[in-house]
mmCIF file of C-alpha atoms in Angstrom:
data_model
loop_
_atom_site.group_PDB
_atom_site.id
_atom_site.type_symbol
_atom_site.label_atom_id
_atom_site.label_comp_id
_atom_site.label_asym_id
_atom_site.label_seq_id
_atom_site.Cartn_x
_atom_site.Cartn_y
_atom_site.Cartn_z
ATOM 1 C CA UNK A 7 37.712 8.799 -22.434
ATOM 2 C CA UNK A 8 39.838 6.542 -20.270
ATOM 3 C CA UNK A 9 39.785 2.979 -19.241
ATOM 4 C CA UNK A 10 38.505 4.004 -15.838
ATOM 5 C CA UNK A 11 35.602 6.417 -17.020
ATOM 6 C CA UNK A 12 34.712 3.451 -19.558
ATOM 7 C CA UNK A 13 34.248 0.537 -16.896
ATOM 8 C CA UNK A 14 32.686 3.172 -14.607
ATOM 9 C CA UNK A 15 30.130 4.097 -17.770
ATOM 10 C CA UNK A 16 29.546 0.234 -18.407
ATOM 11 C CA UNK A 17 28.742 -0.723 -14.355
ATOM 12 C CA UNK A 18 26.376 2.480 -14.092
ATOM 13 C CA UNK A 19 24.377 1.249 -17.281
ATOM 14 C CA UNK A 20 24.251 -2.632 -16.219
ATOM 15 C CA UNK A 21 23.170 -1.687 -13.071
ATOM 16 C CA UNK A 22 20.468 0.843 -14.092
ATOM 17 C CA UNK A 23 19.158 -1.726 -16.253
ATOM 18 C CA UNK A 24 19.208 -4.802 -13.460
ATOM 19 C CA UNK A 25 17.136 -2.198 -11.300
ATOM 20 C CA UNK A 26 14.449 -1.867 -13.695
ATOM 21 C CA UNK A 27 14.210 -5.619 -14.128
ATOM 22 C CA UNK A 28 13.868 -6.335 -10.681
ATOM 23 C CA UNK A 29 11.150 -9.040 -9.347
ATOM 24 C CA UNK A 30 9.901 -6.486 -6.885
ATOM 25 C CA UNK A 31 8.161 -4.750 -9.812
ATOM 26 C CA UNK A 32 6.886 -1.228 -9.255
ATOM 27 C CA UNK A 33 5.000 0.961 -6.337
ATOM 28 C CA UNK A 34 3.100 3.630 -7.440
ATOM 29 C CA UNK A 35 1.241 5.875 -4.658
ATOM 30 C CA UNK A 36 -2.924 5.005 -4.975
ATOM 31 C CA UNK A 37 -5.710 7.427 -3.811
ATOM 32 C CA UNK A 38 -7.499 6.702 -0.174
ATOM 33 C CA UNK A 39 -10.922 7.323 0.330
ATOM 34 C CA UNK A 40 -13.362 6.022 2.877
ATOM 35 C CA UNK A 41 -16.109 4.311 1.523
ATOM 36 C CA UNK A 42 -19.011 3.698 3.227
ATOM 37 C CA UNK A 43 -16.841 4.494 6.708
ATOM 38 C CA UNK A 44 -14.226 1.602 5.506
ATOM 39 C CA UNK A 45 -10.556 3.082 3.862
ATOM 40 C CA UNK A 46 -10.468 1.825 0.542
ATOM 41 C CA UNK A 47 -7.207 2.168 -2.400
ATOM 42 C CA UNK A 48 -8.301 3.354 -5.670
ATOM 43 C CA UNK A 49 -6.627 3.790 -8.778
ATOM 44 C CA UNK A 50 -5.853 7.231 -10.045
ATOM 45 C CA UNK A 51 -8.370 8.912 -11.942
ATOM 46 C CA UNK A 52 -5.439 9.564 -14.722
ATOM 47 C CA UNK A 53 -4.308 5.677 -14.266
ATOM 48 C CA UNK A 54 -3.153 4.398 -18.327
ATOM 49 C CA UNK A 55 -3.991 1.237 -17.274
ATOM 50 C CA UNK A 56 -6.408 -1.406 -15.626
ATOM 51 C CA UNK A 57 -5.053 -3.381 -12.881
ATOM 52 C CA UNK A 58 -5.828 -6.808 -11.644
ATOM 53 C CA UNK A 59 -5.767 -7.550 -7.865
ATOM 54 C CA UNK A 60 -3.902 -10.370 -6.672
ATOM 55 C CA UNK A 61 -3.884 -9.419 -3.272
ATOM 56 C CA UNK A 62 -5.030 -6.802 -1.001
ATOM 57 C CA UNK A 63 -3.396 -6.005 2.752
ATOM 58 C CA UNK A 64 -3.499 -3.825 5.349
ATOM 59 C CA UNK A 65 -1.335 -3.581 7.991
ATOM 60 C CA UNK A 66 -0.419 -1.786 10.766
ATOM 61 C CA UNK A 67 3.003 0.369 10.564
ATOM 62 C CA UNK A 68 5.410 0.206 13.345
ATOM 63 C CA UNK A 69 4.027 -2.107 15.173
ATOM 64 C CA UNK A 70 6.503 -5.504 15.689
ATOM 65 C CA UNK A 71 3.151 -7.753 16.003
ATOM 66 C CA UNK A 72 0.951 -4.889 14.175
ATOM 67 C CA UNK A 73 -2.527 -5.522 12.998
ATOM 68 C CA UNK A 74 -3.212 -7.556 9.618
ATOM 69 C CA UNK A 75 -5.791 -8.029 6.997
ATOM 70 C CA UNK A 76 -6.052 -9.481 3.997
ATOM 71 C CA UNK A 77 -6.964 -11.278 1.309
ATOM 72 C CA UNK A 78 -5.527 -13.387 -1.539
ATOM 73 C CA UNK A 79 -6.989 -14.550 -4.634
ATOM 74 C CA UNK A 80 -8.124 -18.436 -5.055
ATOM 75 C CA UNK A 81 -6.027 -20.517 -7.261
ATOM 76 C CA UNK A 82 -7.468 -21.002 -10.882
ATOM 77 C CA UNK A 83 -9.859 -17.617 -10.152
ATOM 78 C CA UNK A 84 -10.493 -14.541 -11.952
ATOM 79 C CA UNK A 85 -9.121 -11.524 -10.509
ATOM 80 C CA UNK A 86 -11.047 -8.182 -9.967
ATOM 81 C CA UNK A 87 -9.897 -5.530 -12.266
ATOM 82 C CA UNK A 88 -9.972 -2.111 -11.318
ATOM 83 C CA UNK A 89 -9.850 0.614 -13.298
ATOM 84 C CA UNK A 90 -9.152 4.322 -13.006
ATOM 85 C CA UNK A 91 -10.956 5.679 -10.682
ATOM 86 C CA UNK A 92 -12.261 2.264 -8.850
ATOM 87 C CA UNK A 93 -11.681 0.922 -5.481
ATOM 88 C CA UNK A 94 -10.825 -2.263 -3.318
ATOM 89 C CA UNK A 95 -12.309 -1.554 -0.321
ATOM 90 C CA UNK A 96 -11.300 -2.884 3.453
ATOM 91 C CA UNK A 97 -13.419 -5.843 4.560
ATOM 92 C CA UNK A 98 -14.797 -6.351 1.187
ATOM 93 C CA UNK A 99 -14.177 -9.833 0.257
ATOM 94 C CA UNK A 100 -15.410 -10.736 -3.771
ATOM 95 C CA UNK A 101 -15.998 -14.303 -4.078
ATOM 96 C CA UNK A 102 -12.775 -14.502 -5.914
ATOM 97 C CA UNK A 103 -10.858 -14.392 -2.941
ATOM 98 C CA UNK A 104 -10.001 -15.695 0.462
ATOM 99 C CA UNK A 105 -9.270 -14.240 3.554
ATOM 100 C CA UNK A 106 -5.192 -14.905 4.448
ATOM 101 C CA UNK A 107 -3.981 -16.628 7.338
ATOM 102 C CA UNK A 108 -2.143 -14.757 9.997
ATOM 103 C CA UNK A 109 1.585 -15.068 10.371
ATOM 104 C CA UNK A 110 3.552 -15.251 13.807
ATOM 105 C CA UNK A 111 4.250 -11.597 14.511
ATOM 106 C CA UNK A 112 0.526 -10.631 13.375
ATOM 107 C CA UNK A 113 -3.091 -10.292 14.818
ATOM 108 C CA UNK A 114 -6.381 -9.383 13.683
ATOM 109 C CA UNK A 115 -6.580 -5.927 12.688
ATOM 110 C CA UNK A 116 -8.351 -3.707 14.860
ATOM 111 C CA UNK A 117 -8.255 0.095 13.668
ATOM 112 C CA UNK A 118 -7.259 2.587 17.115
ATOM 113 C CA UNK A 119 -6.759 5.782 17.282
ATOM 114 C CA UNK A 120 -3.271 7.593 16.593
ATOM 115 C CA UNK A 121 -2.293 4.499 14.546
ATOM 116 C CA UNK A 122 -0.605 3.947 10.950
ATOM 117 C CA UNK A 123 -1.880 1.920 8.502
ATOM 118 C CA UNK A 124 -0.674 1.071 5.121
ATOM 119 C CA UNK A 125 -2.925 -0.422 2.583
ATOM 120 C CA UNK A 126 -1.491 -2.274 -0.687
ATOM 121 C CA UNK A 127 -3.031 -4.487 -3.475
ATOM 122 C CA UNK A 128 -0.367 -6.112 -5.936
ATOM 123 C CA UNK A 129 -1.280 -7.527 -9.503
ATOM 124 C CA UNK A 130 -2.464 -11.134 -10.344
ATOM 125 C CA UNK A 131 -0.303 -10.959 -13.342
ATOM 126 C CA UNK A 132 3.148 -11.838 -11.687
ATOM 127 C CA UNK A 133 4.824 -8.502 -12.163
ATOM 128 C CA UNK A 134 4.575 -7.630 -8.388
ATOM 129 C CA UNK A 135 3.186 -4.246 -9.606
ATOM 130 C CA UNK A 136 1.868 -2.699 -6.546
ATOM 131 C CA UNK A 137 -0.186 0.455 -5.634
ATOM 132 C CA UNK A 138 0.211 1.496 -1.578
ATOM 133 C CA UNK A 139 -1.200 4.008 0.381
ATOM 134 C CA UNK A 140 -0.284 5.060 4.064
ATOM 135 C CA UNK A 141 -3.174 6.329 5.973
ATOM 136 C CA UNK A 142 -3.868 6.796 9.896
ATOM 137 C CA UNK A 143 -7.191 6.449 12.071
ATOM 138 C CA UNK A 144 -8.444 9.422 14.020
ATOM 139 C CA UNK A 145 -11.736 10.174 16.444
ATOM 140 C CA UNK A 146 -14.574 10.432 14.621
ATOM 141 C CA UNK A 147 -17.058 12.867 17.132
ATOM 142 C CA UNK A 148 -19.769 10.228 15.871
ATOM 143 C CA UNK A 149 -18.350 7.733 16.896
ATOM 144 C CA UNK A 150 -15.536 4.866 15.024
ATOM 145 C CA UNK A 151 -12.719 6.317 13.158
ATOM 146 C CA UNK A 152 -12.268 8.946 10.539
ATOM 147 C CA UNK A 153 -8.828 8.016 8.514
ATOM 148 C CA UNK A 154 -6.576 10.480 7.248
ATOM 149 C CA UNK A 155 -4.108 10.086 3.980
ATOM 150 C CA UNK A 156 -0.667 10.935 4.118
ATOM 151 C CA UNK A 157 0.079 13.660 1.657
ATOM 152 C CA UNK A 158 2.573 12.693 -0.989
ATOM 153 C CA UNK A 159 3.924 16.203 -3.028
ATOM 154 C CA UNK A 160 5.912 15.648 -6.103
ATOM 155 C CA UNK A 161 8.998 16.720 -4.600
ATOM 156 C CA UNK A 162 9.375 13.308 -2.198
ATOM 157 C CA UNK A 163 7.770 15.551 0.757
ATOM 158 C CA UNK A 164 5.289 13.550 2.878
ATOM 159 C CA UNK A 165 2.796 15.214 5.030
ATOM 160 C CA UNK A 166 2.247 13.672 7.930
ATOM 161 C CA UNK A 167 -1.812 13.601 9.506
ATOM 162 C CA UNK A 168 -2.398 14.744 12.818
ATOM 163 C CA UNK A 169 -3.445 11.662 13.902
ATOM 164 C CA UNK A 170 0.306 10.060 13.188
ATOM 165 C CA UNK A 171 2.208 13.024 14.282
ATOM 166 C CA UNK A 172 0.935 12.772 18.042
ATOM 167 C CA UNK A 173 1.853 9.176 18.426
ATOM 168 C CA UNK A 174 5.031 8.642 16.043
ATOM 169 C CA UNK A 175 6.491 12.338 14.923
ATOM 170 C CA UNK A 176 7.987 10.073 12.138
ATOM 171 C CA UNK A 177 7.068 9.318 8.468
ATOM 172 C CA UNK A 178 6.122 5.954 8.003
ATOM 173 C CA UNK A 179 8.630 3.563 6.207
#
């Protein structure tokens, strides 16, 4: 092995390990269901592990002053811990928490139809451990919304709902 192929080797393994210890922590895809007509993020019914919600957010994709919701926990509380199979549903609000502030580029969120959503809660704990999911709000005949999950196969293809594909033709980010 030469000097080259050596310092090459070295660089590739310190900077597999700095990605791994990164302050972003890690996203893992959650389930979307509607619950009671509201979307919701649950845990995976195979998830190892319980998981304590810091936050919880929606927010609208693609929009530069999209839609926003969410809701923080208070300072000194105790967070709600999910576990597999459970759900933090939109609009719920445990005593807990408080509803955030809106920032410049954001307003209310209002679902419509044909738009992208994406829907995260991230740990109490400080490891910025996150579970997302990316749905999009279609015509319920009944009236309100009906939401639709994009479709995430194990080989990094998305599926796109119909409701996203008319507006956007685009995967969301």
């Amino acid at each position: 092995m030469n000097l080259y192929t050596l310092i090459v080797a070295w660089l590739c393994g310190v900077v597999g390990f700095s990605a791994h210890a990164t302050p972003l922590g890690r996203t893992v895809y959650g389930v979307f269901e509607s619950v009671d007509g509201n979307p919701a993020i649950c845990l995976p019914s195979d998830a190892k592990r319980s998981f304590s919600v810091g936050w919880a957010v929606i927010s609208e994709s693609y929009a530069q002053k999209g839609g926003f919701w969410g809701v923080a926990l208070k300072l000194n509380a105790s967070p709600l811990v999910l576990r597999s199979g459970e759900c933090f549903v939109y609009g719920a609000v445990p005593e807990e928490y408080e509803l955030e502030g809106l920032g410049l580029n954001e307003r209310a969120l209002k679902f419509e139809e044909n738009r992208t959503y994406v829907f995260r809660i991230t740990e109490s704990s400080g490891t910025n451990d996150t579970y997302r999911v990316v749905f999009c709000a279609g015509e319920n005949h009944g009236g309100g919304f009906k939401y639709f999950e994009y479709t995430h196969l194990p080989d990094g293809v998305t599926i796109t709902p119909f409701c996203d594909a008319k507006k956007n033709r685009r995967t969301p980010e």
